[in-house]
PDB file of C-alpha atoms in Angstrom:
ATOM      1  CA  UNK A1438     133.986 -57.331 -23.265  1.00  0.00           C
ATOM      2  CA  UNK A1439     135.004 -60.700 -21.845  1.00  0.00           C
ATOM      3  CA  UNK A1440     137.512 -62.924 -23.578  1.00  0.00           C
ATOM      4  CA  UNK A1441     134.774 -65.405 -24.476  1.00  0.00           C
ATOM      5  CA  UNK A1442     132.656 -62.699 -26.085  1.00  0.00           C
ATOM      6  CA  UNK A1443     135.692 -61.464 -27.982  1.00  0.00           C
ATOM      7  CA  UNK A1444     136.250 -64.941 -29.439  1.00  0.00           C
ATOM      8  CA  UNK A1445     132.562 -65.230 -30.293  1.00  0.00           C
ATOM      9  CA  UNK A1446     132.772 -61.927 -32.201  1.00  0.00           C
ATOM     10  CA  UNK A1447     135.747 -63.295 -34.126  1.00  0.00           C
ATOM     11  CA  UNK A1448     133.774 -66.437 -34.976  1.00  0.00           C
ATOM     12  CA  UNK A1449     130.921 -64.281 -36.283  1.00  0.00           C
ATOM     13  CA  UNK A1450     133.413 -62.378 -38.433  1.00  0.00           C
ATOM     14  CA  UNK A1451     134.828 -65.601 -39.870  1.00  0.00           C
ATOM     15  CA  UNK A1452     131.380 -67.053 -40.630  1.00  0.00           C
ATOM     16  CA  UNK A1453     130.312 -63.763 -42.184  1.00  0.00           C
ATOM     17  CA  UNK A1454     133.430 -63.676 -44.395  1.00  0.00           C
ATOM     18  CA  UNK A1455     132.860 -67.313 -45.332  1.00  0.00           C
ATOM     19  CA  UNK A1456     129.246 -66.691 -46.359  1.00  0.00           C
ATOM     20  CA  UNK A1457     130.019 -63.493 -48.294  1.00  0.00           C
ATOM     21  CA  UNK A1458     132.548 -65.465 -50.320  1.00  0.00           C
ATOM     22  CA  UNK A1459     130.487 -68.649 -50.757  1.00  0.00           C
ATOM     23  CA  UNK A1460     127.670 -66.458 -52.143  1.00  0.00           C
ATOM     24  CA  UNK A1461     129.653 -65.835 -55.308  1.00  0.00           C
ATOM     25  CA  UNK A1462     129.117 -62.096 -54.779  1.00  0.00           C
ATOM     26  CA  UNK A1463     132.831 -61.666 -55.403  1.00  0.00           C
ATOM     27  CA  UNK A1464     132.178 -62.442 -59.056  1.00  0.00           C
ATOM     28  CA  UNK A1465     131.469 -59.160 -60.883  1.00  0.00           C
ATOM     29  CA  UNK A1466     128.592 -60.781 -62.777  1.00  0.00           C
ATOM     30  CA  UNK A1467     126.576 -61.677 -59.661  1.00  0.00           C
ATOM     31  CA  UNK A1468     125.958 -58.138 -58.429  1.00  0.00           C
ATOM     32  CA  UNK A1469     126.121 -56.571 -61.887  1.00  0.00           C
ATOM     33  CA  UNK A1470     123.292 -58.754 -63.200  1.00  0.00           C
ATOM     34  CA  UNK A1471     121.336 -58.060 -60.045  1.00  0.00           C
ATOM     35  CA  UNK A1472     121.665 -54.321 -60.552  1.00  0.00           C
ATOM     36  CA  UNK A1473     120.639 -54.777 -64.199  1.00  0.00           C
ATOM     37  CA  UNK A1474     117.502 -56.384 -62.726  1.00  0.00           C
ATOM     38  CA  UNK A1475     118.273 -59.569 -64.679  1.00  0.00           C
ATOM     39  CA  UNK A1476     118.864 -61.802 -61.662  1.00  0.00           C
ATOM     40  CA  UNK A1477     117.159 -61.856 -58.267  1.00  0.00           C
ATOM     41  CA  UNK A1478     119.938 -63.554 -56.277  1.00  0.00           C
ATOM     42  CA  UNK A1479     121.229 -60.424 -54.511  1.00  0.00           C
ATOM     43  CA  UNK A1480     117.732 -59.289 -53.563  1.00  0.00           C
ATOM     44  CA  UNK A1481     116.666 -62.720 -52.325  1.00  0.00           C
ATOM     45  CA  UNK A1482     119.867 -62.995 -50.290  1.00  0.00           C
ATOM     46  CA  UNK A1483     119.570 -59.540 -48.738  1.00  0.00           C
ATOM     47  CA  UNK A1484     115.831 -59.899 -48.209  1.00  0.00           C
ATOM     48  CA  UNK A1485     116.134 -63.251 -46.461  1.00  0.00           C
ATOM     49  CA  UNK A1486     119.092 -61.959 -44.416  1.00  0.00           C
ATOM     50  CA  UNK A1487     117.134 -58.952 -43.154  1.00  0.00           C
ATOM     51  CA  UNK A1488     114.051 -61.124 -42.576  1.00  0.00           C
ATOM     52  CA  UNK A1489     116.011 -63.677 -40.559  1.00  0.00           C
ATOM     53  CA  UNK A1490     117.777 -60.940 -38.601  1.00  0.00           C
ATOM     54  CA  UNK A1491     114.436 -59.243 -37.907  1.00  0.00           C
ATOM     55  CA  UNK A1492     113.039 -62.467 -36.429  1.00  0.00           C
ATOM     56  CA  UNK A1493     116.216 -63.180 -34.459  1.00  0.00           C
ATOM     57  CA  UNK A1494     116.296 -59.668 -33.050  1.00  0.00           C
ATOM     58  CA  UNK A1495     112.710 -60.073 -31.854  1.00  0.00           C
ATOM     59  CA  UNK A1496     113.934 -63.011 -29.749  1.00  0.00           C
ATOM     60  CA  UNK A1497     116.920 -60.977 -28.523  1.00  0.00           C
ATOM     61  CA  UNK A1498     114.573 -58.170 -27.489  1.00  0.00           C
ATOM     62  CA  UNK A1499     112.585 -60.572 -25.354  1.00  0.00           C
ATOM     63  CA  UNK A1500     115.798 -61.430 -23.533  1.00  0.00           C
ATOM     64  CA  UNK A1501     116.640 -57.740 -23.285  1.00  0.00           C
ATOM     65  CA  UNK A1502     120.325 -58.238 -22.470  1.00  0.00           C
ATOM     66  CA  UNK A1503     123.540 -58.789 -24.389  1.00  0.00           C
ATOM     67  CA  UNK A1504     125.792 -61.802 -23.786  1.00  0.00           C
ATOM     68  CA  UNK A1505     127.736 -59.808 -21.182  1.00  0.00           C
ATOM     69  CA  UNK A1506     124.525 -58.907 -19.337  1.00  0.00           C
ATOM     70  CA  UNK A1507     124.398 -55.266 -20.431  1.00  0.00           C
ATOM     71  CA  UNK A1508     120.987 -53.887 -21.396  1.00  0.00           C
ATOM     72  CA  UNK A1509     120.268 -54.345 -25.104  1.00  0.00           C
ATOM     73  CA  UNK A1510     119.764 -50.982 -26.802  1.00  0.00           C
ATOM     74  CA  UNK A1511     119.729 -51.977 -30.504  1.00  0.00           C
ATOM     75  CA  UNK A1512     120.924 -48.523 -31.616  1.00  0.00           C
ATOM     76  CA  UNK A1513     118.633 -46.667 -34.039  1.00  0.00           C
ATOM     77  CA  UNK A1514     119.267 -43.274 -35.562  1.00  0.00           C
ATOM     78  CA  UNK A1515     117.118 -40.716 -37.299  1.00  0.00           C
ATOM     79  CA  UNK A1516     117.629 -40.085 -41.000  1.00  0.00           C
ATOM     80  CA  UNK A1517     119.577 -36.986 -41.958  1.00  0.00           C
ATOM     81  CA  UNK A1518     120.634 -35.410 -45.220  1.00  0.00           C
ATOM     82  CA  UNK A1519     124.076 -37.015 -44.997  1.00  0.00           C
ATOM     83  CA  UNK A1520     122.479 -40.431 -45.376  1.00  0.00           C
ATOM     84  CA  UNK A1521     121.054 -39.430 -48.748  1.00  0.00           C
ATOM     85  CA  UNK A1522     124.280 -37.764 -49.935  1.00  0.00           C
ATOM     86  CA  UNK A1523     126.536 -40.505 -48.622  1.00  0.00           C
ATOM     87  CA  UNK A1524     124.198 -43.193 -49.910  1.00  0.00           C
ATOM     88  CA  UNK A1525     124.204 -41.605 -53.372  1.00  0.00           C
ATOM     89  CA  UNK A1526     128.025 -41.445 -53.539  1.00  0.00           C
ATOM     90  CA  UNK A1527     128.242 -45.010 -52.258  1.00  0.00           C
ATOM     91  CA  UNK A1528     125.637 -46.103 -54.819  1.00  0.00           C
ATOM     92  CA  UNK A1529     127.762 -44.645 -57.601  1.00  0.00           C
ATOM     93  CA  UNK A1530     130.702 -46.861 -56.597  1.00  0.00           C
ATOM     94  CA  UNK A1531     128.366 -49.807 -55.982  1.00  0.00           C
ATOM     95  CA  UNK A1532     126.864 -49.436 -59.465  1.00  0.00           C
ATOM     96  CA  UNK A1533     130.066 -48.952 -61.452  1.00  0.00           C
ATOM     97  CA  UNK A1534     132.157 -51.532 -59.588  1.00  0.00           C
ATOM     98  CA  UNK A1535     129.366 -53.999 -58.698  1.00  0.00           C
ATOM     99  CA  UNK A1536     131.076 -54.430 -55.341  1.00  0.00           C
ATOM    100  CA  UNK A1537     131.031 -53.089 -51.786  1.00  0.00           C
ATOM    101  CA  UNK A1538     133.484 -53.026 -48.839  1.00  0.00           C
ATOM    102  CA  UNK A1539     132.786 -56.628 -47.759  1.00  0.00           C
ATOM    103  CA  UNK A1540     132.390 -58.137 -51.206  1.00  0.00           C
ATOM    104  CA  UNK A1541     135.723 -56.687 -52.321  1.00  0.00           C
ATOM    105  CA  UNK A1542     137.415 -58.949 -49.751  1.00  0.00           C
ATOM    106  CA  UNK A1543     135.609 -61.965 -51.240  1.00  0.00           C
ATOM    107  CA  UNK A1544     136.568 -60.847 -54.738  1.00  0.00           C
ATOM    108  CA  UNK A1545     140.244 -60.618 -53.800  1.00  0.00           C
ATOM    109  CA  UNK A1546     140.467 -63.956 -51.974  1.00  0.00           C
ATOM    110  CA  UNK A1547     138.868 -65.761 -54.934  1.00  0.00           C
ATOM    111  CA  UNK A1548     141.502 -64.465 -57.353  1.00  0.00           C
ATOM    112  CA  UNK A1549     140.002 -61.143 -58.454  1.00  0.00           C
ATOM    113  CA  UNK A1550     143.169 -59.258 -57.621  1.00  0.00           C
ATOM    114  CA  UNK A1551     141.794 -55.985 -59.011  1.00  0.00           C
ATOM    115  CA  UNK A1552     139.869 -56.001 -55.740  1.00  0.00           C
ATOM    116  CA  UNK A1553     143.088 -54.773 -54.124  1.00  0.00           C
ATOM    117  CA  UNK A1554     142.864 -51.620 -56.240  1.00  0.00           C
ATOM    118  CA  UNK A1555     139.299 -51.065 -55.013  1.00  0.00           C
ATOM    119  CA  UNK A1556     140.477 -51.578 -51.417  1.00  0.00           C
ATOM    120  CA  UNK A1557     143.199 -48.946 -51.824  1.00  0.00           C
ATOM    121  CA  UNK A1558     140.553 -46.563 -53.143  1.00  0.00           C
ATOM    122  CA  UNK A1559     138.222 -47.505 -50.279  1.00  0.00           C
ATOM    123  CA  UNK A1560     140.776 -46.623 -47.606  1.00  0.00           C
ATOM    124  CA  UNK A1561     141.530 -43.398 -49.490  1.00  0.00           C
ATOM    125  CA  UNK A1562     137.830 -42.539 -49.589  1.00  0.00           C
ATOM    126  CA  UNK A1563     137.360 -43.171 -45.856  1.00  0.00           C
ATOM    127  CA  UNK A1564     140.396 -41.011 -45.125  1.00  0.00           C
ATOM    128  CA  UNK A1565     139.298 -38.265 -47.501  1.00  0.00           C
ATOM    129  CA  UNK A1566     135.851 -38.022 -45.907  1.00  0.00           C
ATOM    130  CA  UNK A1567     137.462 -37.805 -42.469  1.00  0.00           C
ATOM    131  CA  UNK A1568     139.697 -35.012 -43.699  1.00  0.00           C
ATOM    132  CA  UNK A1569     136.751 -33.111 -45.182  1.00  0.00           C
ATOM    133  CA  UNK A1570     134.813 -33.447 -41.922  1.00  0.00           C
ATOM    134  CA  UNK A1571     137.733 -32.290 -39.807  1.00  0.00           C
ATOM    135  CA  UNK A1572     138.298 -29.349 -42.098  1.00  0.00           C
ATOM    136  CA  UNK A1573     134.636 -28.397 -42.013  1.00  0.00           C
ATOM    137  CA  UNK A1574     134.621 -28.548 -38.219  1.00  0.00           C
ATOM    138  CA  UNK A1575     137.689 -26.321 -37.957  1.00  0.00           C
ATOM    139  CA  UNK A1576     136.419 -23.713 -40.421  1.00  0.00           C
ATOM    140  CA  UNK A1577     133.120 -23.624 -38.545  1.00  0.00           C
ATOM    141  CA  UNK A1578     134.841 -22.761 -35.289  1.00  0.00           C
ATOM    142  CA  UNK A1579     136.494 -19.710 -36.857  1.00  0.00           C
ATOM    143  CA  UNK A1580     133.240 -18.336 -38.287  1.00  0.00           C
ATOM    144  CA  UNK A1581     132.232 -14.928 -36.949  1.00  0.00           C
ATOM    145  CA  UNK A1582     129.059 -16.587 -35.629  1.00  0.00           C
ATOM    146  CA  UNK A1583     130.687 -17.215 -32.242  1.00  0.00           C
ATOM    147  CA  UNK A1584     129.320 -15.363 -29.195  1.00  0.00           C
ATOM    148  CA  UNK A1585     130.587 -11.789 -29.273  1.00  0.00           C
ATOM    149  CA  UNK A1586     132.144 -12.062 -25.798  1.00  0.00           C
ATOM    150  CA  UNK A1587     134.681 -14.647 -26.849  1.00  0.00           C
ATOM    151  CA  UNK A1588     136.818 -12.589 -29.264  1.00  0.00           C
ATOM    152  CA  UNK A1589     136.835  -9.712 -26.759  1.00  0.00           C
ATOM    153  CA  UNK A1590     138.157 -11.972 -24.008  1.00  0.00           C
ATOM    154  CA  UNK A1591     140.814 -13.457 -26.234  1.00  0.00           C
ATOM    155  CA  UNK A1592     141.781  -9.990 -27.498  1.00  0.00           C
ATOM    156  CA  UNK A1593     142.254  -8.767 -23.938  1.00  0.00           C
ATOM    157  CA  UNK A1594     144.411 -11.797 -23.191  1.00  0.00           C
ATOM    158  CA  UNK A1595     146.355 -11.256 -26.378  1.00  0.00           C
ATOM    159  CA  UNK A1596     147.084  -7.663 -25.488  1.00  0.00           C
ATOM    160  CA  UNK A1597     148.316  -8.848 -22.085  1.00  0.00           C
ATOM    161  CA  UNK A1598     150.966 -11.098 -23.576  1.00  0.00           C
ATOM    162  CA  UNK A1599     151.800  -9.497 -26.902  1.00  0.00           C
ATOM    163  CA  UNK A1600     153.892  -6.349 -26.468  1.00  0.00           C
ATOM    164  CA  UNK A1601     152.675  -3.432 -28.593  1.00  0.00           C
TER     165      UNK A1601
ATOM    166  CA  UNK B1199     123.926 -68.035 -61.485  1.00  0.00           C
ATOM    167  CA  UNK B1200     127.476 -66.768 -61.545  1.00  0.00           C
ATOM    168  CA  UNK B1201     129.548 -67.013 -64.682  1.00  0.00           C
ATOM    169  CA  UNK B1202     132.308 -68.841 -62.841  1.00  0.00           C
ATOM    170  CA  UNK B1203     130.032 -71.766 -61.986  1.00  0.00           C
ATOM    171  CA  UNK B1204     129.260 -72.327 -65.653  1.00  0.00           C
ATOM    172  CA  UNK B1205     132.848 -72.074 -66.861  1.00  0.00           C
ATOM    173  CA  UNK B1206     134.724 -74.136 -64.294  1.00  0.00           C
ATOM    174  CA  UNK B1207     133.714 -77.623 -63.224  1.00  0.00           C
ATOM    175  CA  UNK B1208     133.142 -77.639 -59.473  1.00  0.00           C
ATOM    176  CA  UNK B1209     136.090 -79.455 -57.950  1.00  0.00           C
ATOM    177  CA  UNK B1210     135.972 -77.943 -54.473  1.00  0.00           C
ATOM    178  CA  UNK B1211     133.865 -79.030 -51.533  1.00  0.00           C
ATOM    179  CA  UNK B1212     131.379 -76.239 -51.962  1.00  0.00           C
ATOM    180  CA  UNK B1213     129.811 -74.660 -55.004  1.00  0.00           C
ATOM    181  CA  UNK B1214     131.023 -71.267 -56.214  1.00  0.00           C
ATOM    182  CA  UNK B1215     127.605 -69.946 -55.290  1.00  0.00           C
ATOM    183  CA  UNK B1216     125.583 -71.479 -52.494  1.00  0.00           C
ATOM    184  CA  UNK B1217     121.812 -70.898 -52.805  1.00  0.00           C
ATOM    185  CA  UNK B1218     120.403 -67.627 -51.469  1.00  0.00           C
ATOM    186  CA  UNK B1219     118.383 -69.469 -48.830  1.00  0.00           C
ATOM    187  CA  UNK B1220     121.629 -70.659 -47.249  1.00  0.00           C
ATOM    188  CA  UNK B1221     123.608 -67.411 -47.510  1.00  0.00           C
ATOM    189  CA  UNK B1222     120.779 -65.000 -46.616  1.00  0.00           C
ATOM    190  CA  UNK B1223     119.585 -66.589 -43.359  1.00  0.00           C
ATOM    191  CA  UNK B1224     123.212 -67.378 -42.400  1.00  0.00           C
ATOM    192  CA  UNK B1225     124.209 -63.754 -42.827  1.00  0.00           C
ATOM    193  CA  UNK B1226     121.069 -62.702 -40.943  1.00  0.00           C
ATOM    194  CA  UNK B1227     122.113 -64.854 -37.994  1.00  0.00           C
ATOM    195  CA  UNK B1228     125.554 -63.199 -38.017  1.00  0.00           C
ATOM    196  CA  UNK B1229     123.801 -59.836 -37.672  1.00  0.00           C
ATOM    197  CA  UNK B1230     121.689 -61.129 -34.764  1.00  0.00           C
ATOM    198  CA  UNK B1231     124.785 -62.610 -33.101  1.00  0.00           C
ATOM    199  CA  UNK B1232     126.687 -59.344 -33.203  1.00  0.00           C
ATOM    200  CA  UNK B1233     123.741 -57.468 -31.715  1.00  0.00           C
ATOM    201  CA  UNK B1234     123.518 -60.108 -29.003  1.00  0.00           C
ATOM    202  CA  UNK B1235     127.251 -60.041 -28.288  1.00  0.00           C
ATOM    203  CA  UNK B1236     128.186 -56.384 -28.621  1.00  0.00           C
ATOM    204  CA  UNK B1237     124.882 -54.534 -29.154  1.00  0.00           C
ATOM    205  CA  UNK B1238     126.506 -53.227 -32.333  1.00  0.00           C
ATOM    206  CA  UNK B1239     125.832 -53.137 -36.040  1.00  0.00           C
ATOM    207  CA  UNK B1240     127.816 -55.640 -38.049  1.00  0.00           C
ATOM    208  CA  UNK B1241     129.482 -53.350 -40.576  1.00  0.00           C
ATOM    209  CA  UNK B1242     132.418 -53.948 -42.869  1.00  0.00           C
ATOM    210  CA  UNK B1243     133.136 -50.299 -43.678  1.00  0.00           C
ATOM    211  CA  UNK B1244     133.332 -49.667 -39.927  1.00  0.00           C
ATOM    212  CA  UNK B1245     135.882 -52.462 -39.691  1.00  0.00           C
ATOM    213  CA  UNK B1246     137.954 -50.935 -42.499  1.00  0.00           C
ATOM    214  CA  UNK B1247     137.610 -47.542 -40.842  1.00  0.00           C
ATOM    215  CA  UNK B1248     139.090 -48.976 -37.647  1.00  0.00           C
ATOM    216  CA  UNK B1249     142.288 -49.791 -39.551  1.00  0.00           C
ATOM    217  CA  UNK B1250     142.950 -46.092 -40.226  1.00  0.00           C
ATOM    218  CA  UNK B1251     141.824 -44.901 -36.788  1.00  0.00           C
ATOM    219  CA  UNK B1252     145.333 -44.705 -35.372  1.00  0.00           C
ATOM    220  CA  UNK B1253     146.528 -42.590 -38.294  1.00  0.00           C
ATOM    221  CA  UNK B1254     143.630 -40.223 -37.554  1.00  0.00           C
ATOM    222  CA  UNK B1255     144.316 -40.207 -33.825  1.00  0.00           C
ATOM    223  CA  UNK B1256     141.216 -41.874 -32.375  1.00  0.00           C
ATOM    224  CA  UNK B1257     140.405 -45.183 -30.729  1.00  0.00           C
ATOM    225  CA  UNK B1258     137.957 -47.607 -32.384  1.00  0.00           C
ATOM    226  CA  UNK B1259     135.977 -50.240 -30.483  1.00  0.00           C
ATOM    227  CA  UNK B1260     138.621 -52.864 -29.660  1.00  0.00           C
ATOM    228  CA  UNK B1261     136.974 -55.703 -31.607  1.00  0.00           C
ATOM    229  CA  UNK B1262     136.524 -53.904 -34.942  1.00  0.00           C
ATOM    230  CA  UNK B1263     139.979 -54.580 -36.357  1.00  0.00           C
ATOM    231  CA  UNK B1264     140.105 -58.223 -35.268  1.00  0.00           C
ATOM    232  CA  UNK B1265     136.633 -58.637 -36.755  1.00  0.00           C
ATOM    233  CA  UNK B1266     138.034 -57.585 -40.129  1.00  0.00           C
ATOM    234  CA  UNK B1267     140.913 -60.019 -39.774  1.00  0.00           C
ATOM    235  CA  UNK B1268     138.468 -62.831 -38.941  1.00  0.00           C
ATOM    236  CA  UNK B1269     136.362 -61.869 -41.953  1.00  0.00           C
ATOM    237  CA  UNK B1270     139.408 -62.171 -44.223  1.00  0.00           C
ATOM    238  CA  UNK B1271     140.267 -65.568 -42.690  1.00  0.00           C
ATOM    239  CA  UNK B1272     136.686 -66.794 -43.215  1.00  0.00           C
ATOM    240  CA  UNK B1273     136.748 -65.541 -46.776  1.00  0.00           C
ATOM    241  CA  UNK B1274     140.027 -67.356 -47.443  1.00  0.00           C
ATOM    242  CA  UNK B1275     138.481 -70.501 -45.985  1.00  0.00           C
ATOM    243  CA  UNK B1276     135.558 -70.312 -48.397  1.00  0.00           C
ATOM    244  CA  UNK B1277     137.954 -69.650 -51.285  1.00  0.00           C
ATOM    245  CA  UNK B1278     139.944 -72.769 -50.352  1.00  0.00           C
ATOM    246  CA  UNK B1279     136.838 -74.954 -50.141  1.00  0.00           C
ATOM    247  CA  UNK B1280     135.263 -73.516 -53.279  1.00  0.00           C
ATOM    248  CA  UNK B1281     136.050 -74.029 -56.958  1.00  0.00           C
ATOM    249  CA  UNK B1282     139.744 -73.775 -57.880  1.00  0.00           C
ATOM    250  CA  UNK B1283     140.946 -70.204 -57.496  1.00  0.00           C
ATOM    251  CA  UNK B1284     142.344 -68.615 -60.640  1.00  0.00           C
ATOM    252  CA  UNK B1285     143.619 -65.069 -60.928  1.00  0.00           C
ATOM    253  CA  UNK B1286     141.101 -63.288 -63.115  1.00  0.00           C
ATOM    254  CA  UNK B1287     140.126 -59.833 -64.301  1.00  0.00           C
ATOM    255  CA  UNK B1288     137.122 -57.711 -63.422  1.00  0.00           C
ATOM    256  CA  UNK B1289     134.320 -59.342 -65.405  1.00  0.00           C
ATOM    257  CA  UNK B1290     132.904 -57.404 -68.312  1.00  0.00           C
ATOM    258  CA  UNK B1291     134.570 -54.248 -67.017  1.00  0.00           C
ATOM    259  CA  UNK B1292     138.068 -55.633 -67.702  1.00  0.00           C
ATOM    260  CA  UNK B1293     136.957 -56.931 -71.102  1.00  0.00           C
ATOM    261  CA  UNK B1294     135.894 -53.427 -72.047  1.00  0.00           C
ATOM    262  CA  UNK B1295     138.714 -51.389 -70.474  1.00  0.00           C
ATOM    263  CA  UNK B1296     142.486 -51.898 -70.807  1.00  0.00           C
ATOM    264  CA  UNK B1297     144.315 -52.025 -67.439  1.00  0.00           C
ATOM    265  CA  UNK B1298     145.599 -48.484 -67.884  1.00  0.00           C
ATOM    266  CA  UNK B1299     141.975 -47.262 -67.739  1.00  0.00           C
ATOM    267  CA  UNK B1300     140.579 -49.960 -65.477  1.00  0.00           C
ATOM    268  CA  UNK B1301     142.912 -49.167 -62.561  1.00  0.00           C
ATOM    269  CA  UNK B1302     141.908 -45.486 -62.274  1.00  0.00           C
ATOM    270  CA  UNK B1303     138.229 -46.424 -62.675  1.00  0.00           C
ATOM    271  CA  UNK B1304     138.514 -48.990 -59.860  1.00  0.00           C
ATOM    272  CA  UNK B1305     140.382 -46.514 -57.658  1.00  0.00           C
ATOM    273  CA  UNK B1306     137.495 -44.095 -58.212  1.00  0.00           C
ATOM    274  CA  UNK B1307     135.013 -46.886 -57.404  1.00  0.00           C
ATOM    275  CA  UNK B1308     136.805 -47.541 -54.117  1.00  0.00           C
ATOM    276  CA  UNK B1309     137.014 -43.837 -53.371  1.00  0.00           C
ATOM    277  CA  UNK B1310     133.250 -43.443 -53.872  1.00  0.00           C
ATOM    278  CA  UNK B1311     132.537 -46.487 -51.695  1.00  0.00           C
ATOM    279  CA  UNK B1312     134.759 -45.255 -48.861  1.00  0.00           C
ATOM    280  CA  UNK B1313     133.742 -41.622 -49.044  1.00  0.00           C
ATOM    281  CA  UNK B1314     130.039 -42.420 -49.307  1.00  0.00           C
ATOM    282  CA  UNK B1315     130.091 -45.073 -46.592  1.00  0.00           C
ATOM    283  CA  UNK B1316     131.743 -42.737 -44.101  1.00  0.00           C
ATOM    284  CA  UNK B1317     129.436 -39.873 -45.024  1.00  0.00           C
ATOM    285  CA  UNK B1318     126.377 -42.064 -44.553  1.00  0.00           C
ATOM    286  CA  UNK B1319     127.822 -43.879 -41.517  1.00  0.00           C
ATOM    287  CA  UNK B1320     127.721 -47.379 -43.000  1.00  0.00           C
ATOM    288  CA  UNK B1321     127.552 -49.559 -46.081  1.00  0.00           C
ATOM    289  CA  UNK B1322     125.700 -52.591 -47.392  1.00  0.00           C
ATOM    290  CA  UNK B1323     126.269 -54.526 -44.177  1.00  0.00           C
ATOM    291  CA  UNK B1324     126.048 -51.817 -41.490  1.00  0.00           C
ATOM    292  CA  UNK B1325     123.031 -50.085 -42.993  1.00  0.00           C
ATOM    293  CA  UNK B1326     121.676 -52.540 -45.576  1.00  0.00           C
ATOM    294  CA  UNK B1327     121.592 -55.554 -43.250  1.00  0.00           C
ATOM    295  CA  UNK B1328     122.099 -54.562 -39.597  1.00  0.00           C
ATOM    296  CA  UNK B1329     120.381 -51.170 -39.540  1.00  0.00           C
ATOM    297  CA  UNK B1330     117.486 -52.251 -41.746  1.00  0.00           C
ATOM    298  CA  UNK B1331     116.901 -55.289 -39.516  1.00  0.00           C
ATOM    299  CA  UNK B1332     116.095 -52.956 -36.588  1.00  0.00           C
ATOM    300  CA  UNK B1333     114.180 -50.603 -38.931  1.00  0.00           C
ATOM    301  CA  UNK B1334     116.525 -47.727 -38.156  1.00  0.00           C
ATOM    302  CA  UNK B1335     115.462 -44.682 -40.240  1.00  0.00           C
ATOM    303  CA  UNK B1336     119.042 -43.724 -41.193  1.00  0.00           C
ATOM    304  CA  UNK B1337     119.654 -47.202 -42.585  1.00  0.00           C
ATOM    305  CA  UNK B1338     116.374 -47.406 -44.491  1.00  0.00           C
ATOM    306  CA  UNK B1339     117.127 -44.060 -46.161  1.00  0.00           C
ATOM    307  CA  UNK B1340     120.769 -44.924 -46.939  1.00  0.00           C
ATOM    308  CA  UNK B1341     119.909 -48.367 -48.312  1.00  0.00           C
ATOM    309  CA  UNK B1342     117.051 -47.100 -50.479  1.00  0.00           C
ATOM    310  CA  UNK B1343     119.333 -44.359 -51.822  1.00  0.00           C
ATOM    311  CA  UNK B1344     122.360 -46.469 -52.665  1.00  0.00           C
ATOM    312  CA  UNK B1345     120.345 -49.272 -54.233  1.00  0.00           C
ATOM    313  CA  UNK B1346     118.345 -46.835 -56.389  1.00  0.00           C
ATOM    314  CA  UNK B1347     121.480 -44.971 -57.493  1.00  0.00           C
ATOM    315  CA  UNK B1348     123.352 -48.219 -58.191  1.00  0.00           C
ATOM    316  CA  UNK B1349     120.503 -49.617 -60.326  1.00  0.00           C
ATOM    317  CA  UNK B1350     120.185 -46.338 -62.260  1.00  0.00           C
ATOM    318  CA  UNK B1351     123.969 -46.096 -62.809  1.00  0.00           C
ATOM    319  CA  UNK B1352     124.133 -49.727 -63.973  1.00  0.00           C
ATOM    320  CA  UNK B1353     121.198 -49.367 -66.362  1.00  0.00           C
ATOM    321  CA  UNK B1354     122.718 -46.133 -67.709  1.00  0.00           C
ATOM    322  CA  UNK B1355     126.117 -47.801 -68.269  1.00  0.00           C
ATOM    323  CA  UNK B1356     124.359 -50.717 -69.954  1.00  0.00           C
ATOM    324  CA  UNK B1357     122.580 -48.342 -72.340  1.00  0.00           C
ATOM    325  CA  UNK B1358     125.629 -46.138 -72.975  1.00  0.00           C
ATOM    326  CA  UNK B1359     127.893 -49.088 -73.815  1.00  0.00           C
ATOM    327  CA  UNK B1360     125.328 -50.683 -76.095  1.00  0.00           C
ATOM    328  CA  UNK B1361     124.876 -53.616 -73.751  1.00  0.00           C
ATOM    329  CA  UNK B1362     128.606 -54.331 -73.335  1.00  0.00           C
ATOM    330  CA  UNK B1363     128.315 -53.693 -69.585  1.00  0.00           C
TER     331      UNK B1363
END
């Protein structure tokens, strides 16, 4: 990524942070009333954001290349069970706290200092999920489902080095 | 309308809540820009994840952490230009719960957000905005799930607390 692109990405981040905050989403009431279906602001905002992005991406597709000239792939992924499970757990936090990872920043910078508590929890949650995944991967590799040849080979090696 | 706009007279350069037709398309253009620049989904949980990458022993895309820093700077900018900033609680949730209960509840909220976002591979921005804008199946499923669960949880809390929440 060229230096110019890197700066452009930073500018996008700053504008994004500015807009998230100027939306008033950092106020508990904004999202809470949306989720109570009493106010349409969050849905109109998200809907018009996705709509605008959809149209803009159509133009990008026509160009077919990123700013650095690489082919544009626009990564898409198939839906798996983890998206339902993860989405449900995320929705629980979203519902109770009426906030999300980006909005919590806006909440904190506008004086909602309890946002810092949510951020601590957020980092803990990211870490915890990583730990669970690592643990699952390790326990899988010690399952007796491995090809039968492997334990035999390692046993022979073991007997070579470990004196009886 | 946000409660803050009604309580405090607007003294800053911008309103506490700009109309949805400014924020929505603006955010949409940010999503397009990041696809055009890095061919990547604009995602805030991914940016937070990059801050713990070193502790976990892996290397994130180099721009993820600086993106988060820029986001914080932009957010501070909006806070400075907006209505006067006052330290406040957590809306109706802090009216209902004393701090000794509110803090653990908010830690649990954060934990659910982080755990769920990593499990699903994204949050409101990565899936809800960026992934949905390219009609990626994983994002459509995640977004539909978390919005449905959040609405159900909120309506349930509203009923259980007799309308206090």
